[in-house]
XYZ file of C-alpha atoms in Angstrom:
727
model
C 0.055 0.079 -0.021
C 3.116 2.478 0.744
C 4.469 1.831 -2.725
C 1.159 2.667 -4.276
C 0.954 5.905 -2.383
C 4.496 6.751 -3.270
C 3.826 6.137 -6.909
C 0.875 8.334 -7.033
C 2.593 11.292 -4.935
C 5.587 10.610 -7.709
C 3.393 11.415 -10.512
C 2.125 14.628 -9.103
C 5.724 15.740 -8.189
C 6.802 15.279 -11.902
C 3.725 17.379 -12.768
C 4.692 20.085 -10.571
C 8.427 19.775 -11.464
C 7.558 20.084 -15.203
C 5.550 23.245 -14.587
C 8.249 24.848 -12.778
C 11.179 23.708 -15.672
C 8.843 25.198 -18.094
C 8.289 28.598 -16.317
C 12.258 28.632 -16.008
C 12.422 28.237 -19.939
C 9.897 30.908 -20.458
C 11.767 33.434 -23.151
C 12.921 36.605 -21.604
C 11.942 40.108 -22.828
C 14.311 41.806 -25.112
C 12.667 45.190 -25.832
C 13.300 48.240 -23.488
C 11.213 51.464 -23.575
C 9.443 50.560 -26.799
C 12.613 49.884 -28.541
C 14.207 46.492 -29.324
C 17.448 46.186 -31.392
C 17.940 43.543 -33.824
C 20.670 44.922 -35.793
C 22.709 41.829 -35.085
C 20.078 39.354 -35.814
C 20.316 37.231 -39.061
C 16.897 35.783 -40.070
C 18.344 33.111 -42.282
C 20.604 31.790 -39.445
C 18.966 32.818 -36.310
C 15.549 32.037 -36.942
C 12.197 33.697 -36.014
C 12.636 36.135 -32.936
C 9.802 37.152 -30.510
C 8.892 40.744 -30.278
C 8.868 40.617 -26.536
C 9.638 43.264 -23.794
C 8.579 46.793 -23.257
C 6.143 48.157 -25.624
C 4.657 51.800 -25.805
C 1.264 51.673 -24.308
C -1.908 53.934 -24.923
C -5.079 52.958 -22.828
C -8.513 53.517 -24.316
C -7.438 54.849 -27.780
C -7.294 53.313 -30.946
C -4.530 55.181 -32.599
C -3.249 55.173 -35.982
C 0.424 55.477 -36.364
C 0.198 59.237 -37.616
C -1.802 60.060 -34.171
C 0.430 58.199 -31.668
C 3.162 61.320 -31.594
C 0.410 63.392 -30.565
C -0.416 61.552 -27.527
C 2.897 61.099 -25.935
C 1.609 62.548 -22.931
C -0.521 59.420 -22.268
C 2.148 57.075 -23.318
C 3.265 54.248 -20.638
C 5.467 51.224 -20.907
C 4.112 47.780 -20.413
C 5.448 44.383 -20.512
C 4.453 42.232 -23.756
C 3.174 39.354 -23.764
C 0.906 40.054 -20.914
C -2.769 40.945 -20.067
C -3.564 44.493 -19.200
C -5.584 43.372 -16.402
C -2.249 42.641 -14.717
C -0.644 45.886 -15.450
C 0.350 48.308 -12.668
C -0.336 52.079 -13.644
C -0.982 54.071 -10.638
C -2.578 57.117 -13.001
C -4.981 54.507 -14.533
C -5.602 52.322 -11.499
C -7.047 48.629 -12.132
C -7.730 47.971 -15.760
C -10.520 45.713 -16.271
C -10.907 43.052 -19.158
C -13.210 44.975 -21.300
C -11.607 47.895 -23.233
C -9.277 48.951 -26.050
C -5.623 49.992 -26.537
C -2.893 50.933 -28.888
C 0.793 49.283 -28.470
C 3.997 50.509 -30.328
C 7.316 49.150 -30.639
C 10.036 50.601 -32.575
C 12.428 47.762 -34.125
C 16.037 48.397 -35.128
C 16.641 46.091 -38.308
C 19.656 44.455 -39.496
C 21.427 46.154 -42.760
C 20.108 44.954 -46.175
C 16.857 45.025 -47.940
C 14.682 41.713 -47.202
C 11.252 40.605 -47.121
C 10.204 39.534 -43.279
C 6.667 37.885 -42.406
C 5.106 38.082 -38.890
C 2.183 35.432 -38.181
C -0.989 37.300 -36.735
C -2.128 35.239 -34.001
C -4.901 35.882 -31.325
C -4.435 38.813 -29.099
C -7.345 39.756 -26.709
C -10.561 39.281 -28.897
C -9.451 41.281 -31.989
C -6.507 43.152 -33.149
C -4.804 44.958 -35.966
C -1.254 45.285 -37.191
C 0.410 48.385 -38.643
C 3.811 48.397 -39.942
C 5.541 51.466 -41.044
C 2.312 53.506 -41.151
C 0.540 50.756 -43.312
C -2.207 48.163 -42.146
C -0.605 45.040 -42.475
C -3.153 42.786 -41.214
C -6.008 42.084 -38.760
C -7.493 39.427 -36.699
C -11.356 40.360 -36.288
C -12.335 43.856 -36.099
C -10.943 46.139 -33.453
C -13.609 48.587 -32.043
C -14.494 51.182 -29.012
C -17.524 48.868 -27.926
C -18.856 45.618 -27.984
C -21.060 46.471 -30.748
C -18.679 48.042 -32.934
C -16.063 45.493 -32.701
C -15.965 41.688 -33.881
C -14.007 38.941 -32.100
C -12.311 36.353 -33.849
C -9.023 34.250 -33.794
C -8.409 32.891 -37.375
C -4.678 33.348 -38.222
C -3.236 34.713 -40.965
C 0.577 36.366 -42.006
C 1.734 39.584 -42.703
C 4.593 40.255 -45.016
C 6.794 43.512 -45.351
C 10.211 44.588 -46.852
C 12.440 46.394 -44.671
C 13.202 49.725 -46.508
C 14.560 51.413 -43.560
C 17.090 50.981 -40.730
C 14.006 50.852 -38.334
C 10.515 49.452 -38.635
C 7.503 50.793 -36.182
C 5.234 48.280 -35.070
C 1.745 49.498 -33.952
C -0.894 47.081 -32.568
C -4.397 48.047 -31.928
C -6.274 45.673 -29.463
C -9.960 45.397 -28.441
C -11.649 42.955 -26.023
C -15.343 42.988 -24.822
C -15.945 39.112 -24.944
C -13.339 37.496 -22.631
C -11.371 37.950 -19.200
C -8.115 37.216 -20.685
C -7.561 41.006 -22.350
C -4.390 42.456 -23.790
C -1.369 41.625 -25.973
C -1.338 37.946 -24.738
C 0.900 36.350 -27.462
C 4.484 38.034 -28.606
C 4.533 38.583 -32.255
C 7.271 36.374 -34.158
C 9.315 38.147 -36.706
C 11.205 35.828 -39.329
C 11.998 35.104 -42.784
C 9.027 33.821 -44.456
C 10.124 30.280 -44.970
C 10.742 29.783 -41.370
C 7.331 31.227 -40.573
C 5.583 29.059 -43.253
C 7.378 26.209 -41.719
C 6.178 26.984 -38.412
C 2.857 27.094 -39.561
C 2.953 23.800 -41.863
C 4.254 21.990 -38.710
C 1.976 23.328 -36.315
C -0.910 22.306 -38.781
C 0.239 18.988 -39.222
C 1.136 18.254 -35.680
C -2.226 19.196 -34.750
C -4.321 17.695 -37.468
C -2.171 14.168 -36.904
C -3.338 14.314 -33.288
C -6.870 15.225 -34.097
C -6.906 12.669 -36.836
C -5.985 9.969 -34.184
C -8.390 10.674 -31.630
C -11.209 10.899 -34.071
C -10.170 7.259 -35.849
C -10.003 5.812 -32.138
C -13.407 7.312 -31.543
C -15.013 5.853 -34.234
C -13.288 2.772 -33.615
C -14.629 2.393 -29.887
C -18.101 3.622 -30.947
C -18.508 0.896 -33.401
C -17.135 -1.589 -31.012
C -19.859 -0.456 -28.539
C -22.491 -0.663 -31.429
C -21.701 -4.350 -32.075
C -21.199 -5.309 -28.302
C -23.767 -2.975 -26.205
C -22.567 -4.330 -22.976
C -19.103 -2.952 -23.478
C -20.126 0.678 -21.897
C -16.284 1.298 -21.557
C -15.849 1.530 -25.221
C -18.518 4.174 -25.465
C -17.139 6.339 -22.992
C -13.576 5.963 -24.228
C -15.055 6.984 -27.796
C -16.626 9.631 -26.527
C -13.781 11.041 -24.810
C -11.708 10.686 -28.175
C -14.311 12.669 -29.987
C -14.533 15.326 -27.600
C -10.896 15.885 -27.353
C -10.473 15.704 -31.204
C -13.137 18.622 -31.448
C -11.182 20.416 -28.735
C -8.184 20.024 -30.379
C -9.298 21.378 -33.888
C -10.900 24.752 -32.112
C -7.872 25.036 -29.786
C -5.532 24.999 -32.989
C -6.834 27.890 -35.018
C -5.007 26.609 -38.386
C -7.405 23.390 -38.200
C -10.224 25.264 -37.182
C -9.975 27.776 -39.939
C -9.211 25.245 -42.466
C -12.172 23.146 -41.560
C -14.730 25.826 -40.574
C -13.571 29.086 -42.290
C -16.829 30.745 -41.231
C -17.380 29.505 -37.732
C -18.464 32.214 -35.440
C -15.773 33.004 -32.602
C -18.268 32.741 -29.820
C -19.728 29.334 -31.123
C -16.108 28.100 -31.167
C -15.217 29.192 -27.606
C -18.674 27.728 -26.446
C -17.835 24.400 -28.170
C -14.322 24.417 -26.971
C -15.600 24.946 -23.051
C -18.241 22.518 -23.656
C -15.620 19.922 -24.575
C -13.328 20.733 -21.643
C -16.420 20.289 -19.126
C -17.332 16.761 -20.494
C -13.833 15.327 -20.067
C -13.978 14.573 -16.132
C -17.751 12.861 -16.409
C -16.545 10.683 -19.519
C -13.578 9.402 -17.652
C -15.605 9.047 -14.461
C -18.220 6.943 -16.363
C -15.075 5.129 -18.304
C -13.974 3.883 -15.067
C -17.267 3.120 -13.524
C -17.792 0.875 -16.402
C -14.564 -0.998 -15.914
C -15.009 -1.186 -11.893
C -18.652 -0.608 -11.252
C -18.623 -1.370 -7.743
C -15.223 0.804 -6.871
C -16.387 4.158 -8.425
C -18.823 5.987 -5.697
C -22.049 6.655 -6.933
C -21.820 10.203 -5.499
C -18.790 10.920 -7.422
C -20.250 10.280 -10.659
C -23.428 12.164 -9.904
C -21.220 15.404 -8.784
C -19.191 15.149 -11.858
C -21.888 14.673 -14.221
C -24.167 17.388 -12.545
C -21.024 19.996 -12.773
C -20.412 19.064 -16.106
C -24.067 19.586 -17.169
C -24.531 22.886 -15.264
C -21.426 24.410 -16.601
C -22.524 23.282 -19.964
C -25.976 24.991 -19.385
C -24.344 28.178 -18.544
C -21.811 27.804 -21.719
C -25.102 28.012 -23.817
C -26.887 30.767 -22.159
C -24.350 33.158 -20.597
C -22.203 35.813 -22.608
C -18.400 34.755 -23.331
C -17.049 37.259 -21.001
C -18.732 36.091 -18.029
C -18.676 32.495 -18.934
C -14.600 32.978 -19.250
C -14.834 33.712 -15.522
C -16.107 30.029 -14.800
C -12.877 28.579 -15.808
C -10.919 29.516 -12.581
C -13.846 28.115 -10.331
C -13.911 24.682 -12.612
C -10.033 24.678 -12.247
C -10.466 24.528 -8.664
C -13.093 21.651 -8.861
C -10.573 19.764 -11.069
C -8.251 19.721 -8.141
C -10.500 18.510 -5.833
C -12.043 16.007 -8.188
C -8.332 14.718 -8.966
C -7.702 14.319 -5.641
C -10.592 11.967 -5.357
C -9.563 9.901 -8.594
C -6.084 9.559 -6.730
C -7.901 7.885 -3.978
C -9.989 5.602 -6.327
C -7.017 4.682 -8.328
C -5.194 3.621 -5.040
C -8.226 1.565 -3.853
C -8.314 -0.211 -7.488
C -4.486 -1.223 -6.918
C -5.132 -2.221 -3.580
C -8.120 -4.551 -4.557
C -5.791 -5.861 -7.355
C -8.491 -5.449 -9.933
C -7.680 -6.605 -13.517
C -5.819 -4.173 -15.406
C -5.509 -1.614 -12.461
C -1.821 -1.046 -12.895
C -2.681 0.244 -16.602
C -5.181 2.350 -15.473
C -3.351 4.123 -12.720
C -0.144 4.455 -14.949
C -2.059 6.062 -17.874
C -4.375 8.080 -15.346
C -1.076 9.427 -13.733
C -0.013 10.515 -17.394
C -3.363 12.187 -17.756
C -3.131 13.719 -14.266
C 0.410 15.465 -15.293
C -0.971 16.702 -18.731
C -4.286 18.017 -16.852
C -2.089 20.086 -14.416
C 0.165 21.478 -17.186
C -3.012 22.427 -19.164
C -4.406 24.162 -16.021
C -1.049 25.933 -15.407
C -0.871 27.003 -19.264
C -4.335 28.514 -18.816
C -3.249 30.576 -15.980
C -0.245 31.401 -18.163
C 2.154 29.891 -15.660
C 3.795 27.888 -18.351
C 4.207 27.609 -21.961
C 2.484 23.952 -22.237
C -0.256 24.238 -24.826
C -2.296 21.176 -25.578
C -0.461 19.125 -23.075
C -3.679 17.273 -21.994
C -4.201 16.105 -25.833
C -0.747 14.651 -25.762
C -1.045 13.164 -22.232
C -4.455 11.245 -23.555
C -2.506 10.087 -26.646
C -0.240 8.452 -24.127
C -3.446 7.137 -22.087
C -4.698 5.705 -25.813
C -1.377 3.941 -26.241
C -1.465 2.329 -22.644
C -5.157 1.104 -23.185
C -3.932 -0.672 -26.454
C -1.232 -2.145 -24.414
C -3.824 -3.527 -22.175
C -6.087 -4.709 -24.468
C -3.502 -6.620 -26.203
C -2.212 -8.329 -23.208
C -6.179 -9.504 -22.480
C -6.314 -10.790 -26.197
C -2.969 -12.526 -25.661
C -4.484 -14.451 -22.525
C -7.596 -14.919 -24.392
C -5.691 -16.847 -27.163
C -3.688 -18.837 -24.908
C -6.959 -20.291 -23.205
C -8.202 -21.085 -26.497
C -4.884 -22.866 -27.585
C -5.295 -24.855 -24.248
C -8.849 -25.722 -24.916
C -7.913 -26.718 -28.625
C -5.216 -28.871 -27.206
C -7.338 -30.679 -24.718
C -10.064 -31.335 -27.450
C -7.370 -32.646 -30.012
C -6.392 -35.251 -27.180
C -9.818 -36.419 -26.450
C -10.284 -36.936 -30.325
C -7.401 -39.246 -30.515
C -8.522 -41.243 -27.887
C -11.937 -41.452 -29.501
C -10.160 -42.474 -32.654
C -7.936 -45.151 -30.871
C -11.039 -46.836 -29.260
C -13.012 -46.959 -32.675
C -10.055 -48.333 -34.562
C -9.624 -51.017 -31.768
C -13.172 -52.379 -32.369
C -13.326 -51.875 -36.177
C -10.252 -54.210 -36.176
C -11.811 -56.931 -34.592
C -14.969 -56.319 -36.849
C -12.896 -56.648 -39.865
C -10.848 -60.126 -38.755
C -14.227 -61.743 -37.970
C -15.423 -64.587 -40.562
C -18.739 -64.390 -41.922
C -21.289 -67.443 -42.784
C -21.918 -67.869 -46.341
C -24.671 -69.822 -47.225
C -26.848 -71.296 -50.416
C -30.451 -71.851 -49.536
C -33.314 -73.774 -51.327
C -36.994 -72.817 -51.539
C -37.580 -74.724 -48.649
C -35.173 -72.385 -46.697
C -32.995 -75.054 -45.641
C -29.072 -74.770 -46.362
C -27.873 -76.326 -49.567
C -24.366 -75.461 -48.770
C -22.687 -73.414 -45.965
C -19.112 -72.745 -45.032
C -17.458 -73.859 -41.929
C -17.714 -70.494 -40.259
C -21.374 -71.196 -39.126
C -20.255 -73.958 -36.684
C -17.809 -70.924 -35.164
C -20.313 -68.557 -35.293
C -23.907 -70.601 -34.836
C -22.796 -73.603 -33.181
C -24.465 -75.573 -35.892
C -22.689 -77.968 -38.351
C -23.255 -77.686 -41.922
C -24.961 -80.972 -42.034
C -27.553 -79.743 -38.976
C -28.190 -76.473 -41.187
C -29.208 -78.677 -44.393
C -31.862 -80.129 -42.515
C -33.014 -76.786 -40.671
C -34.667 -73.848 -42.174
C -32.219 -70.981 -41.909
C -34.814 -68.407 -41.460
C -35.633 -70.269 -37.998
C -32.278 -68.687 -36.672
C -34.063 -65.096 -36.614
C -35.395 -64.462 -33.229
C -38.335 -61.835 -34.032
C -40.696 -63.324 -36.550
C -42.035 -59.877 -37.481
C -38.379 -59.111 -38.774
C -38.240 -62.587 -40.607
C -41.418 -61.262 -42.529
C -40.211 -57.879 -43.308
C -36.699 -59.573 -44.664
C -38.560 -62.023 -46.863
C -41.179 -59.384 -48.194
C -38.489 -56.940 -48.945
C -36.641 -59.865 -50.730
C -39.495 -60.903 -53.022
C -40.061 -56.877 -53.946
C -36.510 -56.121 -54.698
C -34.648 -59.644 -55.616
C -32.140 -58.570 -52.993
C -31.367 -57.026 -49.633
C -28.197 -55.759 -48.193
C -27.044 -55.197 -44.722
C -30.282 -56.261 -43.154
C -29.525 -56.035 -39.364
C -31.672 -58.613 -37.222
C -30.851 -61.066 -34.180
C -30.100 -64.615 -34.432
C -30.177 -67.454 -31.957
C -27.035 -69.733 -31.726
C -27.775 -73.729 -31.188
C -26.989 -73.263 -27.412
C -29.761 -70.625 -27.292
C -27.642 -67.444 -27.375
C -28.763 -64.556 -29.131
C -26.524 -62.146 -31.051
C -26.617 -59.301 -33.515
C -26.213 -60.395 -36.982
C -26.258 -58.484 -40.657
C -27.734 -60.384 -43.443
C -27.028 -59.834 -47.333
C -28.667 -61.721 -49.879
C -30.286 -62.214 -53.265
C -32.737 -64.580 -54.958
C -31.575 -67.267 -57.261
C -33.090 -68.608 -60.352
C -32.252 -71.837 -62.470
C -31.209 -72.164 -66.042
C -34.989 -71.940 -66.948
C -35.209 -68.819 -64.954
C -37.541 -70.365 -62.175
C -36.933 -69.225 -58.688
C -34.955 -71.908 -56.728
C -33.767 -70.059 -53.428
C -31.589 -67.493 -52.230
C -27.890 -67.004 -51.253
C -25.797 -64.512 -49.429
C -23.859 -64.181 -46.165
C -24.325 -63.762 -42.383
C -21.850 -61.607 -40.541
C -21.542 -61.717 -36.827
C -21.450 -57.727 -36.091
C -21.114 -58.219 -32.112
C -17.735 -56.628 -32.284
C -19.098 -53.786 -34.465
C -21.870 -53.325 -32.366
C -19.749 -53.244 -29.137
C -17.599 -50.525 -31.127
C -20.702 -48.431 -31.918
C -21.965 -48.690 -28.601
C -18.654 -47.480 -27.153
C -18.321 -44.676 -29.690
C -21.957 -43.747 -29.078
C -21.652 -44.026 -25.451
C -18.494 -41.825 -25.329
C -20.136 -39.295 -27.541
C -23.351 -39.322 -25.557
C -21.315 -38.991 -22.395
C -19.492 -36.192 -23.698
C -22.757 -34.398 -25.146
C -24.772 -35.284 -22.262
C -22.371 -33.614 -19.750
C -23.682 -30.219 -21.152
C -26.730 -30.655 -23.202
C -30.204 -31.206 -22.848
C -31.390 -33.970 -25.265
C -34.681 -32.282 -26.291
C -33.870 -28.670 -26.702
C -30.008 -28.985 -27.597
C -29.326 -26.255 -24.855
C -27.244 -26.693 -21.640
C -28.634 -29.137 -19.077
C -29.059 -28.503 -15.552
C -25.898 -30.165 -14.779
C -23.722 -27.862 -16.812
C -25.941 -24.998 -15.622
C -25.173 -25.958 -11.870
C -21.523 -26.112 -12.447
C -21.498 -22.698 -14.477
C -23.478 -20.999 -11.793
C -21.108 -22.109 -9.006
C -18.217 -21.054 -10.903
C -19.592 -17.613 -11.791
C -20.767 -16.921 -8.174
C -17.038 -17.562 -6.909
C -15.838 -14.906 -9.866
C -18.163 -12.060 -8.767
C -15.995 -10.936 -5.936
C -12.670 -11.144 -7.757
C -14.045 -9.648 -10.831
C -16.084 -6.870 -9.249
C -19.101 -7.238 -11.271
C -22.790 -8.475 -10.819
C -24.125 -11.800 -11.792
C -28.065 -11.718 -12.652
C -30.063 -15.051 -13.018
C -33.395 -15.654 -14.676
C -35.752 -18.487 -14.191
C -38.556 -18.908 -16.869
C -41.549 -21.220 -16.448
C -44.287 -21.837 -19.082
C -47.705 -21.316 -17.797
C -50.140 -24.118 -17.712
C -47.947 -26.425 -19.767
C -49.597 -29.452 -18.308
C -52.699 -28.535 -20.244
C -50.701 -28.606 -23.382
C -49.600 -32.119 -22.743
C -53.055 -33.143 -21.754
C -54.847 -31.425 -24.775
C -52.373 -32.169 -27.318
C -50.008 -34.841 -26.371
C -46.583 -35.017 -25.212
C -45.185 -34.578 -28.778
C -46.864 -31.255 -28.936
C -45.386 -30.570 -25.700
C -41.923 -31.425 -26.851
C -42.387 -29.232 -30.007
C -43.232 -26.270 -27.818
C -40.332 -26.626 -25.636
C -37.893 -26.925 -28.392
C -39.454 -24.043 -30.432
C -39.290 -21.581 -27.216
C -35.611 -22.743 -26.358
C -34.807 -21.835 -29.838
C -36.743 -18.439 -29.814
C -34.947 -17.405 -26.523
C -31.571 -18.426 -27.466
C -31.558 -16.118 -30.502
C -32.242 -13.209 -27.961
C -29.188 -13.892 -25.779
C -25.694 -12.570 -25.800
C -22.926 -15.189 -26.536
C -21.683 -14.935 -23.070
C -24.855 -15.721 -21.494
C -25.452 -19.282 -20.104
C -29.213 -20.899 -21.413
C -30.227 -24.177 -19.939
C -33.134 -26.436 -19.604
C -33.813 -26.461 -15.639
C -36.365 -28.778 -15.191
C -39.619 -30.092 -17.388
C -40.794 -26.741 -18.434
C -38.593 -24.621 -16.503
C -35.321 -22.744 -18.289
C -32.573 -20.766 -16.580
C -30.272 -17.985 -17.962
C -27.101 -16.818 -16.181
C -25.874 -13.352 -17.241
C -22.506 -12.330 -16.198
C -21.592 -8.449 -15.586
C -25.404 -7.656 -15.857
C -27.381 -5.724 -13.459
C -31.046 -6.860 -12.070
C -32.772 -4.159 -14.118
C -31.024 -4.987 -17.199
C -31.789 -8.878 -16.794
C -35.382 -7.975 -15.716
C -35.531 -6.020 -19.155
C -34.532 -9.062 -20.926
C -36.692 -11.339 -19.113
C -39.775 -9.077 -20.230
C -38.481 -9.227 -23.630
C -38.342 -13.000 -23.826
C -41.822 -13.087 -21.845
C -43.354 -10.909 -24.760
C -41.917 -12.900 -27.585
C -43.374 -16.373 -26.223
C -46.727 -14.671 -25.525
C -46.542 -13.577 -29.366
C -45.337 -16.762 -30.710
C -47.593 -19.683 -31.868
C -46.797 -23.349 -31.996
C -48.112 -24.893 -35.044
C -48.714 -28.528 -34.828
C -48.567 -30.884 -37.874
C -52.282 -31.063 -37.793
C -52.416 -27.054 -38.329
C -53.586 -26.441 -34.706
C -51.797 -23.326 -33.234
C -50.934 -23.056 -29.673
C -50.680 -20.058 -27.504
C -48.378 -19.962 -24.646
C -47.326 -17.600 -22.068
C -44.248 -17.368 -19.485
C -43.644 -16.496 -16.094
C -40.013 -15.301 -14.781
C -38.197 -14.593 -11.897
C -35.019 -12.495 -11.709
C -32.300 -12.280 -9.003
C -28.783 -10.494 -8.609
C -25.795 -11.042 -6.900
C -23.444 -8.022 -6.294
C -19.691 -8.547 -5.710
C -20.104 -7.278 -1.976
C -22.841 -9.926 -1.245
C -22.018 -13.147 0.089
C -24.389 -15.411 -1.733
C -23.868 -18.979 -3.013
C -25.022 -20.495 -6.170
C -28.121 -21.867 -3.900
C -29.117 -18.938 -2.525
C -29.151 -17.033 -5.910
C -31.240 -19.807 -7.280
C -33.581 -19.765 -4.367
C -34.151 -16.154 -4.711
C -35.031 -16.460 -8.629
C -37.246 -19.167 -7.684
C -38.880 -17.044 -5.357
C -39.319 -14.212 -7.612
C -40.783 -16.815 -10.360
C -43.405 -17.939 -7.846
C -44.070 -14.439 -7.059
C -45.020 -13.946 -10.902
C -47.103 -17.188 -10.619
C -48.946 -15.675 -7.615
C -49.703 -12.311 -9.236
C -51.426 -14.114 -12.175
C -48.762 -15.433 -14.303
C -47.246 -14.400 -17.591
C -45.221 -11.621 -15.897
C -41.718 -10.975 -14.487
C -40.585 -10.200 -10.989
C -37.212 -9.013 -9.289
C -36.207 -10.637 -6.104
C -36.662 -8.692 -3.131
C -37.267 -9.547 0.652
C -41.205 -9.312 -0.178
C -40.596 -12.229 -2.790
C -40.373 -14.632 -0.072
C-alpha cells in the first residue's frame, strides 16, 4: 500500500516539477522602453525572434501610426506579452478586461533589404497590426464597444519589406468578450520560409493528433455498436471525440481550415463544453470497468457539474463564461484528489488491469496540471492534455493486447485438450473396427424350403451348428423376431435382393447375437426361382464398437446438453453458476439469474399430447436462445422450466431481458403438424448477486425461484425481481 501511495505522489510531483521547469524556460523580454535592437539578428541563421519586452502603451485609444506622436503625454510602458488586467499603472488604476488600447514598438533592423513575415495570432478578442504606417493585417475587427468590434482568432500572416534601418510596429487591441484581455502572445518576426514552416509543422502536428483521436473514437463507438455491453468502449470513444473536437478548435490552423466561417463565440462555447465533459466521461469510463469501486456520489457530482457548466456555456455571454474557468479548475483539483484515492483503492484490491489504468491516469494527471498551468499563463505548455491522452490511448492498447493474448492462450489450451480427446476416441474406434474386420462371415446357399444347400465352416464357429445340421433346418428359423423374418422375406421378394439387413439370430445353445444379412434370390437355368444365397455376419464386435463410440459421444454431449432442446442441461448449469458466483467478488462485477417457467404447460400435454409439448419446448428454447448474448448461459432447468445466467449484468437489465423474452413467447404460436396453433405464456423470476454480497449459487437460485413464484401468484405471464417481499 505504501508503494502505491508513493507512486501516485511521485506522478503529481513530476507534474509540478514540469511546471517549474517550463516556467524557467519561458523566453526573456528583449525590448526596452518601446525599442528593440535587432541589428545583429540574421533571419536566415538565427530563425524567428519574439518581439517581447517593453512596448509603448496607450489605454482606451485606438491610434493610427500618425496619431501616436501627438499622444505622448498618455504613453506608458508595459510588458508584452501580458494581460492588461495585470498592469500596475498608478494613474490608470486597476484595468478591467473590457476596453481597448494601442501598443507601439520600434525595431532596429539589420542592414540590407529583405522580406520578413509575422504570423498574426490571437490577441485579446480582436487586433490589427500596422507596420511603418501601413495596415499589414488584422484578426477580427477592433472597436471601442462590443457592438462595433468583431471577435475572431483565425490566423493569417503579414509580410513586409525592410526599406529603412528601423520599423515601427503599431498594434491596436480591443476586448469585450473574454476575461483574458491584452497583448497575450508575443509577435514573432522571421524569414517567410521559417514562418511558413512553423505554420505547416503546427498544422500537421495538430491535424495528426486530432485525426488519431477521431479514428480511435470511431473505432470504439463501432465496437460499442456491436457489443452493447461494452460501455467502456462507448465512454472511451466519446472521450476521443471530445478531445479531437477541442484540439481542432484550440488550434486555429485546423479550425480555420475545416470551418472557415465558424463564429468566434460559437467556437469558444464548443471548446468549453468539450472541456467540461472530459471529467464525467473519464469517471463513467472507470465506473464501467469497475462498477463497484467508483462511488455513486462522485459520478453524480461530476456529471451534474458538467451539465450545469455546459448549460451556462450555452446561455451566458462569453466574458461572464470565461470567469467560470478558474472556478472549474479548482473543482478539477478536488476531483483529481478523489480520483487518486480511487486509483489507490483499485490497486489495493488488485482489480484486473488496474496497473495499466493507474499508470495511464497518472500521465493524464500530469497533462491536466500542465494544461491548467498553461491556462493560468504560468507555463507555455499548450495542448499538454491532448498529448497526455495519446499516451493514455497507447497504454489502453497495451492492456487490450494483453487481454487478447491471455484469451488466445486459453483457446490454444482448450484446442489441445480437444485434440487429445479426439485421438483417444479414434483409438477406441480403431480397436473395435479391427476386431470386426477380422471376423469370419457365414456364406450360405438356400433352397426354396429355406434349408441350407451349402454353408461354409464358419457357421459352426458363429452359430454352433454344423453344416449338416443346417441342411436339415430352415435357416430363417434362426431369426429371433418373427416380424423381422417376415419383413426380410417381403423386401427380398419385391426387390430381389437385400443388403445389410440387421437382425438378431439365435445360436444352437440359445444365445442371441446381432447379425447382418445380405442376400439375393436365385434362379435356375430356366429362370425359375430356386432359392436365395448370401452371407451372415456376426456384428457383435461392430455393435460393441458402435456402442462404445456412441456411449463416449453421448456421455460428452450429455455432460453439457439437454437431449430435447439442444441447450445446456441442468448439470452444466449448476457447475457454471457455482463457478460464476465465486468469480463475482474477484472480478468486481454483478451476476444476474433469470428463471423462466411456461404457464399451464400440463394443459398442453393433456390436450395435445407429449409430442406437442416437446415441440413447444424446442421452439421456445430456440426463440430465447436467439435473443441472448454469446456470454449468457441458457439451460433447461426442469420439465418446462429454463434458466439464464447473465455475467456482468445488473438486475434491471436482466429484468428487461426477461420481459423481452416473455413478450416474444406470448406473441409466438406453436403450429402442430395438424395445423392447430398453441398460444403460450411464460412467467419469470430475476435475482442478482453483487460482488459485495456473500450469496452462494443455491441462494441465488432460491431468490430467483421466489421471484418466479411471485410472478405465478400475481397471475402468471409476468416478470418479477427478487426482494425480501418475494419470499
